[in-house]
Protein backbone atom coordinates (compact mmCIF):
# COMPACT_ATOMS: atom_id res chain seq x y z
CA UNK A 1 0.00 0.00 0.00
CA UNK A 2 2.80 2.41 0.91
CA UNK A 3 4.56 1.91 -2.40
CA UNK A 4 1.28 2.85 -4.13
CA UNK A 5 0.83 5.89 -1.90
CA UNK A 6 4.45 6.86 -2.55
CA UNK A 7 3.49 7.30 -6.19
CA UNK A 8 0.53 9.56 -5.39
CA UNK A 9 1.08 13.04 -6.79
CA UNK A 10 -1.54 14.65 -4.51
CA UNK A 11 -0.03 13.11 -1.40
CA UNK A 12 3.42 14.22 -2.48
CA UNK A 13 2.19 17.78 -3.00
CA UNK A 14 0.49 17.85 0.42
CA UNK A 15 3.54 16.36 2.10
CA UNK A 16 5.88 18.88 0.44
CA UNK A 17 3.68 21.68 1.68
CA UNK A 18 3.41 20.59 5.32
CA UNK A 19 6.11 18.01 5.98
CA UNK A 20 9.19 20.18 6.33
CA UNK A 21 7.83 23.30 7.99
CA UNK A 22 9.74 24.04 11.23
CA UNK A 23 7.61 21.54 13.19
CA UNK A 24 6.66 19.49 10.14
CA UNK A 25 5.79 15.81 10.51
CA UNK A 26 8.65 14.62 8.29
CA UNK A 27 11.28 16.30 10.46
CA UNK A 28 11.43 13.39 12.82
CA UNK A 29 13.05 11.30 10.06
CA UNK A 30 14.69 13.90 7.79
CA UNK A 31 17.13 16.49 9.05
CA UNK A 32 15.92 19.20 6.66
CA UNK A 33 15.93 20.22 3.03
CA UNK A 34 19.28 22.02 3.19
CA UNK A 35 22.85 20.94 3.84
CA UNK A 36 23.05 23.56 6.61
CA UNK A 37 20.30 21.74 8.50
CA UNK A 38 21.98 18.37 7.94
CA UNK A 39 25.29 19.69 9.26
CA UNK A 40 23.55 21.15 12.32
CA UNK A 41 21.95 17.75 13.00
CA UNK A 42 25.34 16.05 12.55
CA UNK A 43 26.97 18.43 15.05
CA UNK A 44 24.30 17.73 17.63
CA UNK A 45 24.70 13.97 17.24
CA UNK A 46 28.49 14.14 17.29
CA UNK A 47 28.18 16.20 20.48
CA UNK A 48 26.39 13.15 21.96
CA UNK A 49 29.23 10.83 21.04
CA UNK A 50 27.71 9.47 17.83
CA UNK A 51 29.19 9.10 14.40
CA UNK A 52 27.32 10.35 11.35
CA UNK A 53 26.76 9.66 7.66
CA UNK A 54 25.07 12.24 5.45
CA UNK A 55 22.73 11.17 2.68
CA UNK A 56 21.68 13.73 0.11
CA UNK A 57 18.29 12.26 -0.81
CA UNK A 58 17.39 11.44 -4.37
CA UNK A 59 16.72 8.32 -6.41
CA UNK A 60 15.27 7.01 -9.66
CA UNK A 61 16.76 9.83 -11.70
CA UNK A 62 16.04 9.13 -15.38
CA UNK A 63 17.92 11.72 -17.41
CA UNK A 64 21.68 11.97 -17.88
CA UNK A 65 21.47 15.66 -17.11
CA UNK A 66 19.80 15.09 -13.73
CA UNK A 67 22.25 12.29 -12.84
CA UNK A 68 25.26 14.51 -13.65
CA UNK A 69 23.70 17.34 -11.66
CA UNK A 70 23.33 14.99 -8.65
CA UNK A 71 27.01 14.02 -8.92
CA UNK A 72 27.94 17.71 -8.99
CA UNK A 73 25.84 18.31 -5.89
CA UNK A 74 27.71 15.51 -4.11
CA UNK A 75 31.07 17.05 -5.07
CA UNK A 76 29.85 20.36 -3.70
CA UNK A 77 28.65 18.58 -0.57
CA UNK A 78 32.14 17.14 -0.05
CA UNK A 79 33.60 20.67 -0.04
CA UNK A 80 30.91 21.91 2.33
CA UNK A 81 31.47 19.03 4.75
CA UNK A 82 35.24 19.60 4.71
CA UNK A 83 34.67 23.29 5.56
CA UNK A 84 32.20 22.40 8.32
CA UNK A 85 34.58 20.07 10.15
CA UNK A 86 31.97 17.33 10.71
CA UNK A 87 32.83 13.70 10.09
CA UNK A 88 33.56 12.81 6.46
CA UNK A 89 31.12 10.06 5.68
CA UNK A 90 28.52 9.89 2.91
CA UNK A 91 25.84 7.51 1.70
CA UNK A 92 24.39 7.55 -1.80
CA UNK A 93 22.08 5.70 -4.16
CA UNK A 94 23.21 4.64 -7.61
CA UNK A 95 19.84 5.34 -9.26
CA UNK A 96 20.47 8.95 -8.28
CA UNK A 97 23.63 8.81 -10.39
CA UNK A 98 22.11 7.25 -13.51
CA UNK A 99 21.97 3.50 -12.87
CA UNK A 100 18.54 3.34 -14.54
CA UNK A 101 19.99 5.03 -17.64
CA UNK A 102 23.08 2.87 -18.10
CA UNK A 103 25.92 1.45 -16.07
CA UNK A 104 28.66 3.52 -17.75
CA UNK A 105 26.92 6.83 -16.93
CA UNK A 106 26.58 5.72 -13.34
CA UNK A 107 30.23 4.63 -13.05
CA UNK A 108 31.39 7.96 -14.53
CA UNK A 109 29.28 9.92 -12.06
CA UNK A 110 30.38 7.81 -9.13
CA UNK A 111 34.04 8.30 -10.07
CA UNK A 112 33.46 12.06 -10.17
CA UNK A 113 32.43 11.80 -6.52
CA UNK A 114 34.95 9.16 -5.40
CA UNK A 115 38.00 11.10 -6.56
CA UNK A 116 37.51 14.21 -4.39
CA UNK A 117 36.12 11.94 -1.66
CA UNK A 118 39.36 9.93 -1.62
CA UNK A 119 41.47 13.10 -1.68
CA UNK A 120 39.63 14.41 1.36
CA UNK A 121 39.58 11.09 3.18
CA UNK A 122 35.82 10.48 3.02
CA UNK A 123 34.16 7.12 3.34
CA UNK A 124 31.36 6.60 0.81
CA UNK A 125 28.71 3.94 1.29
CA UNK A 126 26.59 2.74 -1.61
CA UNK A 127 23.02 2.10 -0.45
CA UNK A 128 21.24 -0.97 -1.79
CA UNK A 129 17.98 -0.33 -3.65
CA UNK A 130 15.26 -2.69 -4.90
CA UNK A 131 16.25 -6.10 -6.23
CA UNK A 132 16.12 -5.15 -9.90
CA UNK A 133 19.30 -3.14 -9.16
CA UNK A 134 21.16 -5.54 -6.85
CA UNK A 135 23.37 -7.16 -9.46
CA UNK A 136 24.12 -3.87 -11.24
CA UNK A 137 24.89 -2.12 -7.96
CA UNK A 138 27.37 -4.83 -7.03
CA UNK A 139 28.96 -4.66 -10.47
CA UNK A 140 29.41 -0.90 -10.19
CA UNK A 141 30.83 -1.38 -6.70
CA UNK A 142 33.36 -3.96 -7.96
CA UNK A 143 34.33 -1.69 -10.88
CA UNK A 144 35.26 1.02 -8.39
CA UNK A 145 37.04 -1.53 -6.22
CA UNK A 146 39.12 -2.68 -9.22
CA UNK A 147 40.01 0.96 -9.84
CA UNK A 148 41.61 0.79 -6.39
CA UNK A 149 39.09 2.89 -4.51
CA UNK A 150 39.14 1.59 -0.95
CA UNK A 151 37.15 4.39 0.67
CA UNK A 152 33.94 2.81 -0.58
CA UNK A 153 31.57 0.27 0.99
CA UNK A 154 28.28 -1.38 0.16
CA UNK A 155 24.95 -2.13 1.85
CA UNK A 156 23.55 -5.68 1.62
CA UNK A 157 19.98 -6.75 2.47
CA UNK A 158 19.46 -9.93 4.46
CA UNK A 159 15.93 -10.26 3.04
CA UNK A 160 17.35 -11.40 -0.31
CA UNK A 161 18.11 -15.07 -0.96
CA UNK A 162 21.38 -14.18 -2.68
CA UNK A 163 22.84 -12.13 0.18
CA UNK A 164 24.73 -14.83 2.04
CA UNK A 165 26.83 -15.36 -1.10
CA UNK A 166 27.28 -11.60 -1.52
CA UNK A 167 28.46 -11.31 2.08
CA UNK A 168 31.04 -14.03 1.43
CA UNK A 169 32.17 -12.28 -1.75
CA UNK A 170 32.60 -8.94 0.04
CA UNK A 171 34.48 -10.64 2.88
CA UNK A 172 36.79 -12.20 0.30
CA UNK A 173 37.46 -8.78 -1.25
CA UNK A 174 37.94 -7.20 2.17
CA UNK A 175 35.17 -4.69 1.45
CA UNK A 176 33.17 -3.01 4.18
CA UNK A 177 29.53 -4.12 4.38
CA UNK A 178 26.56 -2.41 6.00
CA UNK A 179 24.09 -5.16 6.79
CA UNK A 180 20.40 -4.13 6.65
CA UNK A 181 17.19 -6.15 6.57
CA UNK A 182 15.97 -4.51 3.36
CA UNK A 183 13.39 -1.76 2.91
CA UNK A 184 11.74 -2.81 -0.36
CA UNK A 185 8.77 -5.07 -1.03
CA UNK A 186 10.23 -7.94 -3.03
CA UNK A 187 8.74 -11.02 -4.74
CA UNK A 188 9.21 -14.44 -3.17
CA UNK A 189 11.40 -15.52 -6.08
CA UNK A 190 14.16 -13.28 -4.73
CA UNK A 191 13.38 -12.58 -1.08
CA UNK A 192 12.17 -14.14 2.16
CA UNK A 193 8.55 -13.18 2.83
CA UNK A 194 8.45 -13.94 6.57
CA UNK A 195 10.03 -11.58 9.08
CA UNK A 196 11.36 -14.58 11.06
CA UNK A 197 13.30 -15.78 8.00
CA UNK A 198 14.74 -12.33 7.33
CA UNK A 199 15.80 -12.03 10.97
CA UNK A 200 17.40 -15.50 10.95
CA UNK A 201 19.32 -14.65 7.77
CA UNK A 202 20.42 -11.37 9.35
CA UNK A 203 21.82 -13.23 12.37
CA UNK A 204 23.75 -15.67 10.18
CA UNK A 205 25.17 -12.84 8.08
CA UNK A 206 25.98 -10.72 11.14
CA UNK A 207 28.12 -13.64 12.43
CA UNK A 208 29.82 -14.12 9.05
CA UNK A 209 30.67 -10.42 8.97
CA UNK A 210 31.94 -10.30 12.54
CA UNK A 211 34.08 -13.39 11.93
CA UNK A 212 35.46 -12.65 8.48
CA UNK A 213 34.45 -9.14 7.40
CA UNK A 214 36.25 -5.82 7.52
CA UNK A 215 34.76 -3.34 9.99
CA UNK A 216 31.12 -4.32 9.35
CA UNK A 217 28.20 -2.04 10.10
CA UNK A 218 25.32 -3.73 11.88
CA UNK A 219 22.52 -1.42 10.72
CA UNK A 220 19.29 -2.23 12.52
CA UNK A 221 16.96 -0.93 15.24
CA UNK A 222 16.08 -4.48 16.26
CA UNK A 223 16.92 -4.66 19.97
CA UNK A 224 17.08 -8.47 19.93
CA UNK A 225 19.58 -8.57 17.06
CA UNK A 226 21.62 -5.84 18.72
CA UNK A 227 21.82 -7.87 21.92
CA UNK A 228 22.80 -10.99 19.94
CA UNK A 229 25.51 -9.00 18.14
CA UNK A 230 26.89 -7.75 21.43
CA UNK A 231 26.86 -11.27 22.86
CA UNK A 232 28.48 -12.80 19.80
CA UNK A 233 31.21 -10.14 19.70
CA UNK A 234 31.76 -10.70 23.43
CA UNK A 235 32.07 -14.49 23.03
CA UNK A 236 34.59 -14.02 20.24
CA UNK A 237 36.44 -11.40 22.29
CA UNK A 238 36.13 -8.87 19.48
CA UNK A 239 36.87 -5.31 20.53
CA UNK A 240 34.18 -2.64 20.37
CA UNK A 241 36.19 -1.04 17.55
CA UNK A 242 35.88 -4.19 15.40
CA UNK A 243 32.44 -3.13 14.07
CA UNK A 244 29.86 -0.38 14.42
CA UNK A 245 26.14 -0.16 14.91
CA UNK A 246 24.16 2.09 12.61
CA UNK A 247 20.64 3.48 12.87
CA UNK A 248 18.48 5.94 10.99
CA UNK A 249 17.98 9.53 12.06
CA UNK A 250 15.03 9.82 14.46
CA UNK A 251 14.53 6.08 15.01
CA UNK A 252 15.14 4.39 18.38
CA UNK A 253 17.03 7.38 19.75
CA UNK A 254 16.87 5.71 23.20
CA UNK A 255 18.77 2.71 21.88
CA UNK A 256 21.26 4.94 20.04
CA UNK A 257 22.04 6.73 23.31
CA UNK A 258 22.35 3.58 25.40
CA UNK A 259 24.75 1.95 22.93
CA UNK A 260 27.02 4.99 23.09
CA UNK A 261 26.80 4.94 26.90
CA UNK A 262 27.92 1.29 26.80
CA UNK A 263 30.97 2.24 24.73
CA UNK A 264 29.82 0.98 21.31
CA UNK A 265 30.34 2.81 18.06
CA UNK A 266 27.04 4.15 16.84
CA UNK A 267 26.60 5.86 13.47
CA UNK A 268 23.45 7.75 12.60
CA UNK A 269 22.43 7.98 8.96
CA UNK A 270 21.23 11.54 8.35
CA UNK A 271 19.04 12.01 5.27
CA UNK A 272 18.41 15.51 3.96
CA UNK A 273 17.38 17.31 0.77
CA UNK A 274 14.28 18.28 -1.14
CA UNK A 275 13.68 14.77 -2.53
CA UNK A 276 12.65 13.28 0.81
CA UNK A 277 9.20 11.92 -0.03
CA UNK A 278 10.10 8.38 -1.12
CA UNK A 279 12.50 7.90 1.79
CA UNK A 280 9.81 9.16 4.15
CA UNK A 281 7.20 6.78 2.74
CA UNK A 282 9.53 3.81 3.27
CA UNK A 283 9.90 4.78 6.94
CA UNK A 284 6.10 4.98 7.30
CA UNK A 285 5.68 1.62 5.62
CA UNK A 286 8.05 -0.07 8.06
CA UNK A 287 5.93 0.77 11.03
CA UNK A 288 2.18 1.44 10.81
CA UNK A 289 2.36 3.27 14.17
CA UNK A 290 4.29 5.99 12.34
CA UNK A 291 1.16 6.87 10.39
CA UNK A 292 -0.59 7.80 13.65
CA UNK A 293 2.43 9.84 14.65
CA UNK A 294 2.31 11.73 11.35
CA UNK A 295 -1.44 12.31 11.53
CA UNK A 296 -1.15 13.68 15.07
CA UNK A 297 1.68 15.97 13.97
CA UNK A 298 -0.40 17.19 11.00
CA UNK A 299 -3.49 17.85 13.13
CA UNK A 300 -1.33 19.58 15.72
CA UNK A 301 0.11 21.74 12.99
CA UNK A 302 -3.25 22.74 11.62
CA UNK A 303 -4.69 23.63 15.01
CA UNK A 304 -1.44 25.22 16.18
P1 LIG B 1 12.63 -4.13 12.14
O1 LIG B 1 11.89 -3.61 10.96
O2 LIG B 1 12.35 -5.52 12.58
O3 LIG B 1 12.40 -3.12 13.33
C1 LIG B 1 12.89 -3.35 14.63
C2 LIG B 1 12.39 -2.24 15.54
O4 LIG B 1 12.96 -1.00 15.13
C3 LIG B 1 10.88 -1.99 15.45
O5 LIG B 1 10.19 -2.83 16.33
C4 LIG B 1 10.79 -0.53 15.85
O6 LIG B 1 10.93 -0.38 17.23
C5 LIG B 1 12.03 0.06 15.22
N1 LIG B 1 11.76 0.59 13.86
C6 LIG B 1 12.13 0.03 12.70
N2 LIG B 1 11.77 0.81 11.66
C7 LIG B 1 11.14 1.87 12.19
C8 LIG B 1 10.54 3.03 11.65
N3 LIG B 1 10.50 3.26 10.33
N4 LIG B 1 9.99 3.92 12.49
C9 LIG B 1 10.03 3.74 13.83
N5 LIG B 1 10.59 2.65 14.40
C10 LIG B 1 11.14 1.74 13.61
N6 LIG B 1 17.50 -0.54 3.50
C11 LIG B 1 17.78 -0.85 2.23
O7 LIG B 1 17.03 -1.57 1.58
N7 LIG B 1 18.92 -0.35 1.64
C12 LIG B 1 19.80 0.43 2.32
O8 LIG B 1 20.82 0.84 1.77
C13 LIG B 1 19.49 0.76 3.68
N8 LIG B 1 20.31 1.57 4.41
C14 LIG B 1 20.10 1.68 5.77
C15 LIG B 1 21.02 2.33 6.57
C16 LIG B 1 20.89 2.33 7.96
C17 LIG B 1 21.92 3.03 8.80
C18 LIG B 1 19.78 1.66 8.55
C19 LIG B 1 19.62 1.60 10.03
C20 LIG B 1 18.83 1.08 7.76
C21 LIG B 1 18.96 1.09 6.38
N9 LIG B 1 18.01 0.48 5.57
C22 LIG B 1 18.32 0.24 4.25
C23 LIG B 1 16.66 0.16 6.09
C24 LIG B 1 16.54 -1.29 6.53
O9 LIG B 1 16.59 -2.15 5.44
C25 LIG B 1 15.22 -1.53 7.28
O10 LIG B 1 14.16 -1.27 6.42
C26 LIG B 1 15.04 -0.69 8.53
O11 LIG B 1 16.25 -0.54 9.21
C27 LIG B 1 14.02 -1.35 9.49
O12 LIG B 1 14.47 -2.61 9.85
P2 LIG B 1 15.13 -2.97 11.28
O13 LIG B 1 16.43 -3.66 10.99
O14 LIG B 1 15.26 -1.77 12.11
O15 LIG B 1 14.21 -4.07 11.89
PDB file of C-alpha atoms and ligand atoms in Angstrom, residues 28-29 91 93 126-130 155-157 178-184 195 199 202 218-223 225 246-248 250-252 267-269 282-287 290, ligand 1:
ATOM      1  CA  UNK A  28      11.430  13.390  12.816  1.00  0.00           C
ATOM      2  CA  UNK A  29      13.051  11.304  10.057  1.00  0.00           C
ATOM      3  CA  UNK A  91      25.839   7.514   1.696  1.00  0.00           C
ATOM      4  CA  UNK A  93      22.082   5.705  -4.157  1.00  0.00           C
ATOM      5  CA  UNK A 126      26.593   2.743  -1.610  1.00  0.00           C
ATOM      6  CA  UNK A 127      23.025   2.096  -0.450  1.00  0.00           C
ATOM      7  CA  UNK A 128      21.236  -0.967  -1.790  1.00  0.00           C
ATOM      8  CA  UNK A 129      17.980  -0.328  -3.654  1.00  0.00           C
ATOM      9  CA  UNK A 130      15.262  -2.686  -4.904  1.00  0.00           C
ATOM     10  CA  UNK A 155      24.954  -2.127   1.848  1.00  0.00           C
ATOM     11  CA  UNK A 156      23.553  -5.682   1.620  1.00  0.00           C
ATOM     12  CA  UNK A 157      19.982  -6.751   2.468  1.00  0.00           C
ATOM     13  CA  UNK A 178      26.563  -2.414   5.998  1.00  0.00           C
ATOM     14  CA  UNK A 179      24.086  -5.161   6.790  1.00  0.00           C
ATOM     15  CA  UNK A 180      20.401  -4.130   6.650  1.00  0.00           C
ATOM     16  CA  UNK A 181      17.188  -6.148   6.567  1.00  0.00           C
ATOM     17  CA  UNK A 182      15.967  -4.507   3.356  1.00  0.00           C
ATOM     18  CA  UNK A 183      13.393  -1.757   2.913  1.00  0.00           C
ATOM     19  CA  UNK A 184      11.744  -2.807  -0.364  1.00  0.00           C
ATOM     20  CA  UNK A 195      10.032 -11.583   9.085  1.00  0.00           C
ATOM     21  CA  UNK A 199      15.795 -12.033  10.974  1.00  0.00           C
ATOM     22  CA  UNK A 202      20.416 -11.369   9.355  1.00  0.00           C
ATOM     23  CA  UNK A 218      25.317  -3.730  11.882  1.00  0.00           C
ATOM     24  CA  UNK A 219      22.517  -1.425  10.718  1.00  0.00           C
ATOM     25  CA  UNK A 220      19.289  -2.231  12.521  1.00  0.00           C
ATOM     26  CA  UNK A 221      16.958  -0.934  15.239  1.00  0.00           C
ATOM     27  CA  UNK A 222      16.082  -4.479  16.259  1.00  0.00           C
ATOM     28  CA  UNK A 223      16.917  -4.657  19.972  1.00  0.00           C
ATOM     29  CA  UNK A 225      19.584  -8.575  17.058  1.00  0.00           C
ATOM     30  CA  UNK A 246      24.157   2.085  12.609  1.00  0.00           C
ATOM     31  CA  UNK A 247      20.635   3.482  12.866  1.00  0.00           C
ATOM     32  CA  UNK A 248      18.482   5.944  10.993  1.00  0.00           C
ATOM     33  CA  UNK A 250      15.033   9.823  14.457  1.00  0.00           C
ATOM     34  CA  UNK A 251      14.530   6.077  15.009  1.00  0.00           C
ATOM     35  CA  UNK A 252      15.140   4.388  18.377  1.00  0.00           C
ATOM     36  CA  UNK A 267      26.602   5.857  13.467  1.00  0.00           C
ATOM     37  CA  UNK A 268      23.446   7.748  12.601  1.00  0.00           C
ATOM     38  CA  UNK A 269      22.433   7.985   8.964  1.00  0.00           C
ATOM     39  CA  UNK A 282       9.532   3.809   3.266  1.00  0.00           C
ATOM     40  CA  UNK A 283       9.900   4.775   6.940  1.00  0.00           C
ATOM     41  CA  UNK A 284       6.099   4.975   7.303  1.00  0.00           C
ATOM     42  CA  UNK A 285       5.681   1.619   5.616  1.00  0.00           C
ATOM     43  CA  UNK A 286       8.051  -0.067   8.055  1.00  0.00           C
ATOM     44  CA  UNK A 287       5.931   0.770  11.026  1.00  0.00           C
ATOM     45  CA  UNK A 290       4.286   5.994  12.342  1.00  0.00           C
TER      46      UNK A 290
HETATM   47  P1  LIG B   1      12.627  -4.130  12.142  1.00  0.00           P
HETATM   48  O1  LIG B   1      11.894  -3.608  10.956  1.00  0.00           O
HETATM   49  O2  LIG B   1      12.355  -5.522  12.579  1.00  0.00           O
HETATM   50  O3  LIG B   1      12.401  -3.123  13.326  1.00  0.00           O
HETATM   51  C1  LIG B   1      12.888  -3.354  14.627  1.00  0.00           C
HETATM   52  C2  LIG B   1      12.389  -2.236  15.536  1.00  0.00           C
HETATM   53  O4  LIG B   1      12.959  -1.002  15.125  1.00  0.00           O
HETATM   54  C3  LIG B   1      10.885  -1.985  15.452  1.00  0.00           C
HETATM   55  O5  LIG B   1      10.193  -2.827  16.333  1.00  0.00           O
HETATM   56  C4  LIG B   1      10.795  -0.532  15.847  1.00  0.00           C
HETATM   57  O6  LIG B   1      10.934  -0.375  17.231  1.00  0.00           O
HETATM   58  C5  LIG B   1      12.026   0.062  15.221  1.00  0.00           C
HETATM   59  N1  LIG B   1      11.761   0.589  13.864  1.00  0.00           N
HETATM   60  C6  LIG B   1      12.129   0.030  12.700  1.00  0.00           C
HETATM   61  N2  LIG B   1      11.773   0.814  11.656  1.00  0.00           N
HETATM   62  C7  LIG B   1      11.139   1.874  12.191  1.00  0.00           C
HETATM   63  C8  LIG B   1      10.537   3.032  11.648  1.00  0.00           C
HETATM   64  N3  LIG B   1      10.498   3.262  10.333  1.00  0.00           N
HETATM   65  N4  LIG B   1       9.988   3.923  12.494  1.00  0.00           N
HETATM   66  C9  LIG B   1      10.029   3.742  13.834  1.00  0.00           C
HETATM   67  N5  LIG B   1      10.594   2.650  14.402  1.00  0.00           N
HETATM   68  C10 LIG B   1      11.143   1.740  13.607  1.00  0.00           C
HETATM   69  N6  LIG B   1      17.495  -0.540   3.499  1.00  0.00           N
HETATM   70  C11 LIG B   1      17.780  -0.854   2.226  1.00  0.00           C
HETATM   71  O7  LIG B   1      17.034  -1.573   1.577  1.00  0.00           O
HETATM   72  N7  LIG B   1      18.921  -0.352   1.644  1.00  0.00           N
HETATM   73  C12 LIG B   1      19.800   0.433   2.315  1.00  0.00           C
HETATM   74  O8  LIG B   1      20.817   0.840   1.765  1.00  0.00           O
HETATM   75  C13 LIG B   1      19.485   0.761   3.678  1.00  0.00           C
HETATM   76  N8  LIG B   1      20.310   1.568   4.414  1.00  0.00           N
HETATM   77  C14 LIG B   1      20.102   1.680   5.774  1.00  0.00           C
HETATM   78  C15 LIG B   1      21.022   2.335   6.570  1.00  0.00           C
HETATM   79  C16 LIG B   1      20.894   2.334   7.956  1.00  0.00           C
HETATM   80  C17 LIG B   1      21.919   3.025   8.798  1.00  0.00           C
HETATM   81  C18 LIG B   1      19.782   1.662   8.545  1.00  0.00           C
HETATM   82  C19 LIG B   1      19.616   1.597  10.034  1.00  0.00           C
HETATM   83  C20 LIG B   1      18.829   1.081   7.762  1.00  0.00           C
HETATM   84  C21 LIG B   1      18.960   1.089   6.381  1.00  0.00           C
HETATM   85  N9  LIG B   1      18.006   0.482   5.567  1.00  0.00           N
HETATM   86  C22 LIG B   1      18.320   0.242   4.247  1.00  0.00           C
HETATM   87  C23 LIG B   1      16.656   0.163   6.094  1.00  0.00           C
HETATM   88  C24 LIG B   1      16.545  -1.285   6.530  1.00  0.00           C
HETATM   89  O9  LIG B   1      16.586  -2.152   5.438  1.00  0.00           O
HETATM   90  C25 LIG B   1      15.223  -1.528   7.284  1.00  0.00           C
HETATM   91  O10 LIG B   1      14.161  -1.272   6.415  1.00  0.00           O
HETATM   92  C26 LIG B   1      15.044  -0.686   8.529  1.00  0.00           C
HETATM   93  O11 LIG B   1      16.249  -0.543   9.210  1.00  0.00           O
HETATM   94  C27 LIG B   1      14.024  -1.346   9.493  1.00  0.00           C
HETATM   95  O12 LIG B   1      14.470  -2.611   9.849  1.00  0.00           O
HETATM   96  P2  LIG B   1      15.135  -2.968  11.282  1.00  0.00           P
HETATM   97  O13 LIG B   1      16.426  -3.661  10.993  1.00  0.00           O
HETATM   98  O14 LIG B   1      15.263  -1.771  12.111  1.00  0.00           O
HETATM   99  O15 LIG B   1      14.209  -4.065  11.889  1.00  0.00           O
END
